[in-house]
Coordinates of C-alpha atoms in Angstrom, one line a residue:
X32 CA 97.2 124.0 81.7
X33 CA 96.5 121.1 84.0
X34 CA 93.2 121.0 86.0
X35 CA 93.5 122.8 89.9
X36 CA 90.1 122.4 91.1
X37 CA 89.4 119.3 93.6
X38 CA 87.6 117.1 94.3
X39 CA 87.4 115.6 90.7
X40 CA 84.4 113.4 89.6
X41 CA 85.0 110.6 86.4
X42 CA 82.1 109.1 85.1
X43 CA 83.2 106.2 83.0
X44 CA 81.7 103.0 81.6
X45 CA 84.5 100.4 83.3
X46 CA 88.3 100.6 85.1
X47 CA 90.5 98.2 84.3
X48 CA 93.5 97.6 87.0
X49 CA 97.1 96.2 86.5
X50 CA 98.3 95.0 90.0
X51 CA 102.2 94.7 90.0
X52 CA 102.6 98.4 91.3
X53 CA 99.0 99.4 91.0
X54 CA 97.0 97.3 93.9
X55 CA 100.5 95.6 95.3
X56 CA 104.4 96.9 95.1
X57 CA 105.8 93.7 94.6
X58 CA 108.5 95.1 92.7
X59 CA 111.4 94.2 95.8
X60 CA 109.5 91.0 95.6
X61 CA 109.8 90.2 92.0
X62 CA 113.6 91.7 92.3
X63 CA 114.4 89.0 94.4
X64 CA 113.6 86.4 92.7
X65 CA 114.9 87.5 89.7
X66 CA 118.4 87.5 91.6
X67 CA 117.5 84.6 93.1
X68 CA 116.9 83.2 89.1
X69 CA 120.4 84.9 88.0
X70 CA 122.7 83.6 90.9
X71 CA 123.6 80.3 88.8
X72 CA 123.6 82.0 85.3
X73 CA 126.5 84.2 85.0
X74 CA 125.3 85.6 81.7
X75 CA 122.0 86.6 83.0
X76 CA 122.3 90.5 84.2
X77 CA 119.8 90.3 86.9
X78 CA 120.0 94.1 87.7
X79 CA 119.5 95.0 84.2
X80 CA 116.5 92.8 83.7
X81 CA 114.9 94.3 87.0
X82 CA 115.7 97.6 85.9
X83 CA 114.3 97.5 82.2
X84 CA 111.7 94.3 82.7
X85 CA 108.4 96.1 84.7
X86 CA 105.5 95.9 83.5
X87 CA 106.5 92.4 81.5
X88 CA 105.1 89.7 81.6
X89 CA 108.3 87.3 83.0
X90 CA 107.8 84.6 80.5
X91 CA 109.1 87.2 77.9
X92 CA 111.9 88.8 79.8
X93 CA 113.2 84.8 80.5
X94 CA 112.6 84.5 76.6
X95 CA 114.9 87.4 75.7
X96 CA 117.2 87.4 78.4
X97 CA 117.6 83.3 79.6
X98 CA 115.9 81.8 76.2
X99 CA 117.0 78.0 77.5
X100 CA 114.5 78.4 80.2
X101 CA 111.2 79.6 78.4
X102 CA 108.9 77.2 79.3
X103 CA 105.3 78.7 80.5
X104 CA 104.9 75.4 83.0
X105 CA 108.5 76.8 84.5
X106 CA 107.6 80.4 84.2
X107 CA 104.1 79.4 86.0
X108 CA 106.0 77.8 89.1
X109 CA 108.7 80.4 89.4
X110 CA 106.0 82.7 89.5
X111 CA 103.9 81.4 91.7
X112 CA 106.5 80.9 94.4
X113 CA 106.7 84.6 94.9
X114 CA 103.9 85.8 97.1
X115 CA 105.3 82.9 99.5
X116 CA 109.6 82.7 99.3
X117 CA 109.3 86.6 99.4
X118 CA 105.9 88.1 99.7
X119 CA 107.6 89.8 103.2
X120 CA 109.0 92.1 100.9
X121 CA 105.0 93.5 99.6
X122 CA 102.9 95.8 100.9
X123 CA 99.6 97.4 99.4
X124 CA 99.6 100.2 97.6
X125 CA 97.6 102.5 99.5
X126 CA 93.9 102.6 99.7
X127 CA 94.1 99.9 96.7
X128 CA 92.1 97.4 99.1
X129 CA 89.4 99.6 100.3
X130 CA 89.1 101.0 96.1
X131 CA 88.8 97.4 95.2
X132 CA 85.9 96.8 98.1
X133 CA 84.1 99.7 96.7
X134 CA 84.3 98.7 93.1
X135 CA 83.4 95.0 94.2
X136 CA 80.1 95.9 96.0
X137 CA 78.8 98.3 92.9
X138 CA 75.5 95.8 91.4
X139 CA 77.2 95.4 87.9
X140 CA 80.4 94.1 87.5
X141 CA 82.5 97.8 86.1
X142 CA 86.2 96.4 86.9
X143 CA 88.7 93.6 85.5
X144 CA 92.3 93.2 85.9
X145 CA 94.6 92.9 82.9
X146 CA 98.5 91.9 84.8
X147 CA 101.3 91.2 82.7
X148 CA 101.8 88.5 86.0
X149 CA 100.7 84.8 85.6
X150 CA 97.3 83.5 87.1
X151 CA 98.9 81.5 89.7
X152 CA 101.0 84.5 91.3
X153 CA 98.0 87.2 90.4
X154 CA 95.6 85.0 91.9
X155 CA 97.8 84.9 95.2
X156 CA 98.5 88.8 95.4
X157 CA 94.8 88.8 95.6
X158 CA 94.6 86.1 98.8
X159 CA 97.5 88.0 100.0
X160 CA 95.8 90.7 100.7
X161 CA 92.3 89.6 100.8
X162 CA 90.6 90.8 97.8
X163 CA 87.6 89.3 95.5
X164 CA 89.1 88.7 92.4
X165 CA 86.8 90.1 89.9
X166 CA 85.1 88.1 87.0
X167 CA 87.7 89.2 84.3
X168 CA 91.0 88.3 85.7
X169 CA 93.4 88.7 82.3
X170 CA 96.9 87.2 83.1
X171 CA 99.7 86.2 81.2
X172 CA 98.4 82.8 79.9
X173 CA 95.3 84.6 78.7
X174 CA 96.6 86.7 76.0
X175 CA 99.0 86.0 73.1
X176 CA 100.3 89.2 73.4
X177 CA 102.0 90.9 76.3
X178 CA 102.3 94.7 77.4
X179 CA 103.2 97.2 75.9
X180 CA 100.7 95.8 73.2
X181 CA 96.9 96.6 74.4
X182 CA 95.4 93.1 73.8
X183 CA 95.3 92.5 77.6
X184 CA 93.3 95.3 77.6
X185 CA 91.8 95.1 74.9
X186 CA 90.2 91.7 76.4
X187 CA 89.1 92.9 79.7
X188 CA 86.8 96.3 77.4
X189 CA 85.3 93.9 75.7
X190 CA 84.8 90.9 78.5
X191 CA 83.1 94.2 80.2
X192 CA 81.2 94.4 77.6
X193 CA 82.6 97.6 76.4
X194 CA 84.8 97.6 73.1
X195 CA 86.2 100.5 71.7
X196 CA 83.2 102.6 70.3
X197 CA 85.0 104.8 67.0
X198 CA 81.7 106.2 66.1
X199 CA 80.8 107.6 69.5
X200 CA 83.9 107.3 72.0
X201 CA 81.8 108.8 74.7
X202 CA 79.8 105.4 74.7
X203 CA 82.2 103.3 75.7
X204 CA 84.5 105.1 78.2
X205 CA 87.2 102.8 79.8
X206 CA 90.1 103.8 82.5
X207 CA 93.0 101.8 82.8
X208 CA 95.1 102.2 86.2
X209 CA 98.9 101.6 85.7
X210 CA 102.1 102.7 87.2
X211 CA 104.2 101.5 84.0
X212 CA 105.3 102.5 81.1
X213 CA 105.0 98.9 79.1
X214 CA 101.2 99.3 80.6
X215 CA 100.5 103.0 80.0
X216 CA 101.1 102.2 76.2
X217 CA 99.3 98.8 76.0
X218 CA 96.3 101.3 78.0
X219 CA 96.4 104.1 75.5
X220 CA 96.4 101.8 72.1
X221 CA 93.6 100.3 73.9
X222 CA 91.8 103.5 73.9
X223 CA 91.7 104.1 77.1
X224 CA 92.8 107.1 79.3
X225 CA 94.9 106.3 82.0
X226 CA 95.3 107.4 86.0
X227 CA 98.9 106.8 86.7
X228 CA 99.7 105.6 90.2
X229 CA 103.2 107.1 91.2
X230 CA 104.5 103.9 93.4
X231 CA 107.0 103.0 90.4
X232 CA 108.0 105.9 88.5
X233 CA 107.6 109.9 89.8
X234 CA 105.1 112.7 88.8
X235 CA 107.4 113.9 85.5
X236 CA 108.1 110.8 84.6
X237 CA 104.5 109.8 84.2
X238 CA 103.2 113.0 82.5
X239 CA 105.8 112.1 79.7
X240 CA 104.0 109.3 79.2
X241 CA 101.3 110.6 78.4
X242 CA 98.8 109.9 81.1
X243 CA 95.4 111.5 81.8
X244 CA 95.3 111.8 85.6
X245 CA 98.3 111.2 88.0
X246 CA 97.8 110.0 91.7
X247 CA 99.6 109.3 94.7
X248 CA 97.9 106.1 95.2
X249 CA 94.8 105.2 96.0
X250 CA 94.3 107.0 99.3
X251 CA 92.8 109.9 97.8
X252 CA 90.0 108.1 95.0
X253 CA 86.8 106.2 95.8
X254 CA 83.7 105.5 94.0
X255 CA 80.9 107.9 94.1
X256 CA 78.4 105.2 93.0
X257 CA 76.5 103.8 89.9
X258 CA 74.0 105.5 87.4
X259 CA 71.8 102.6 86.0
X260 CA 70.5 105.1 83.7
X261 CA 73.1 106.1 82.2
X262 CA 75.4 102.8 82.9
X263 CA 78.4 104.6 84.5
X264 CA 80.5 104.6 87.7
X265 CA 81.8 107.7 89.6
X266 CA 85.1 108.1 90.5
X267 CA 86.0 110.7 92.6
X268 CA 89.6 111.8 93.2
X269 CA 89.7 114.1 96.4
X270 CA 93.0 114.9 95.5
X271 CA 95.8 114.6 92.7
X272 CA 99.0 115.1 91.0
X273 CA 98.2 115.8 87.8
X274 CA 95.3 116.0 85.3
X275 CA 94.7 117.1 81.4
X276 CA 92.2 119.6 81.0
X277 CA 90.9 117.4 78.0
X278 CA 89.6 115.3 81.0
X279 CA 86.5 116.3 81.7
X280 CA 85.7 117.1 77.7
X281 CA 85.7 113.1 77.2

């Protein structure tokens, strides 16, 4: 049975964020210039690839879907034009600014972000809407691998300084945020549990993927502070959706 009792404390090691639906929806963003990509391609299905391509990185949805135009220096400037041709379409995801604040004042860094986005348009969500970028900032150039496979998160546990522990998981405990299921996956194989934000995809959609804790957004979480001793960071979640029992066993 899920867990009923709030508030709920999480004392992990490091939080790893996504931002495409997890700090910003920039999906109507991202869906307009796809349609803007498609209007002079009549093979390219621009609802199709919006529908399916979330939580890609866009460099491998061009590859599969408009192969003639897979170039990263390309890819790099379409992307990068977003936050200004139609960042009107973006807003925060709620309480993602103030959570990010929190985590930036703790005294060690406990956070990275691992987007599927490239570092030119990541980089200008961020200025967008005026948050420190923290020291790990994993985009799309940095890894050879994209989401749904867990090297981008893989990179930002150990950057942290916390790789996957098999002897004694409860050393090295890691959260990944997400709101996709490309990212979920990447998350889990990266041994991490996941909060699911429900901007993207609803309640029962997230459960069946599998994730530990289910929010709103980020209204409702904030950090509770930072244990030297012990080297973790609180995370409290005054209220949720859903979360695993297991949970509080980990």
């Amino acid at each position: 049975m899920p867990l009923t009792t709030k508030p709920l404390s999480l004392k992990v090691n490091a939080c790893l964020f996504d931002v495409d639906g997890t700090i910003i929806i920039s999906q109507p963003a991202l869906a307009a210039m796809w349609r803007d990509f498609g209007k002079d391609k009549p093979y390219f299905d621009a609802e199709h690839v919006i529908k399916i391509s979330h939580g890609w990185r866009t460099y491998d949805a061009i590859a599969k879907f408009a192969p003639d135009f897979a170039d990263q220096e390309y890819v790099e400037k379409l992307e990068g034009e977003i936050p200004e041709k139609y960042g009107q379409f973006s807003i925060e995801v709620p309480g993602a600014v103030k959570l990010c604040n929190e985590l930036n004042k703790l005294p060690k860094e406990k956070w990275a972000v691992a987007t599927s986005g490239t570092r030119t348009m990541a980089t200008k969500w961020f200025e967008f809407l005026n948050i420190k970028r923290p020291k790990y900032f994993i985009t799309s150039s940095d890894v050879e691998n994209g989401k749904p496979h867990p090297e981008p998160y893989l990179k930002g546990r150990n950057g942290l300084g916390y790789p996957i522990n098999k002897e004694d998981p409860s050393k090295s405990k890691v959260i990944v945020v997400e709101d996709a299921p490309a990212g979920i996956e990447a998350g889990k194989a990266a041994g991490c549990k996941i909060v699911g934000v429900a901007t993207t995809f609803d309640l029962e959609f997230l459960k069946s993927k599998d994730c530990d804790i289910i929010v709103k957004d980020h209204t409702s979480v904030r950090v509770g502070g930072y244990n030297a001793e012990t080297d973790e960071v609180e995370f409290i979640f005054d209220d949720y959706l859903y979360a695993k029992d297991d949970l509080l066993k980990w």
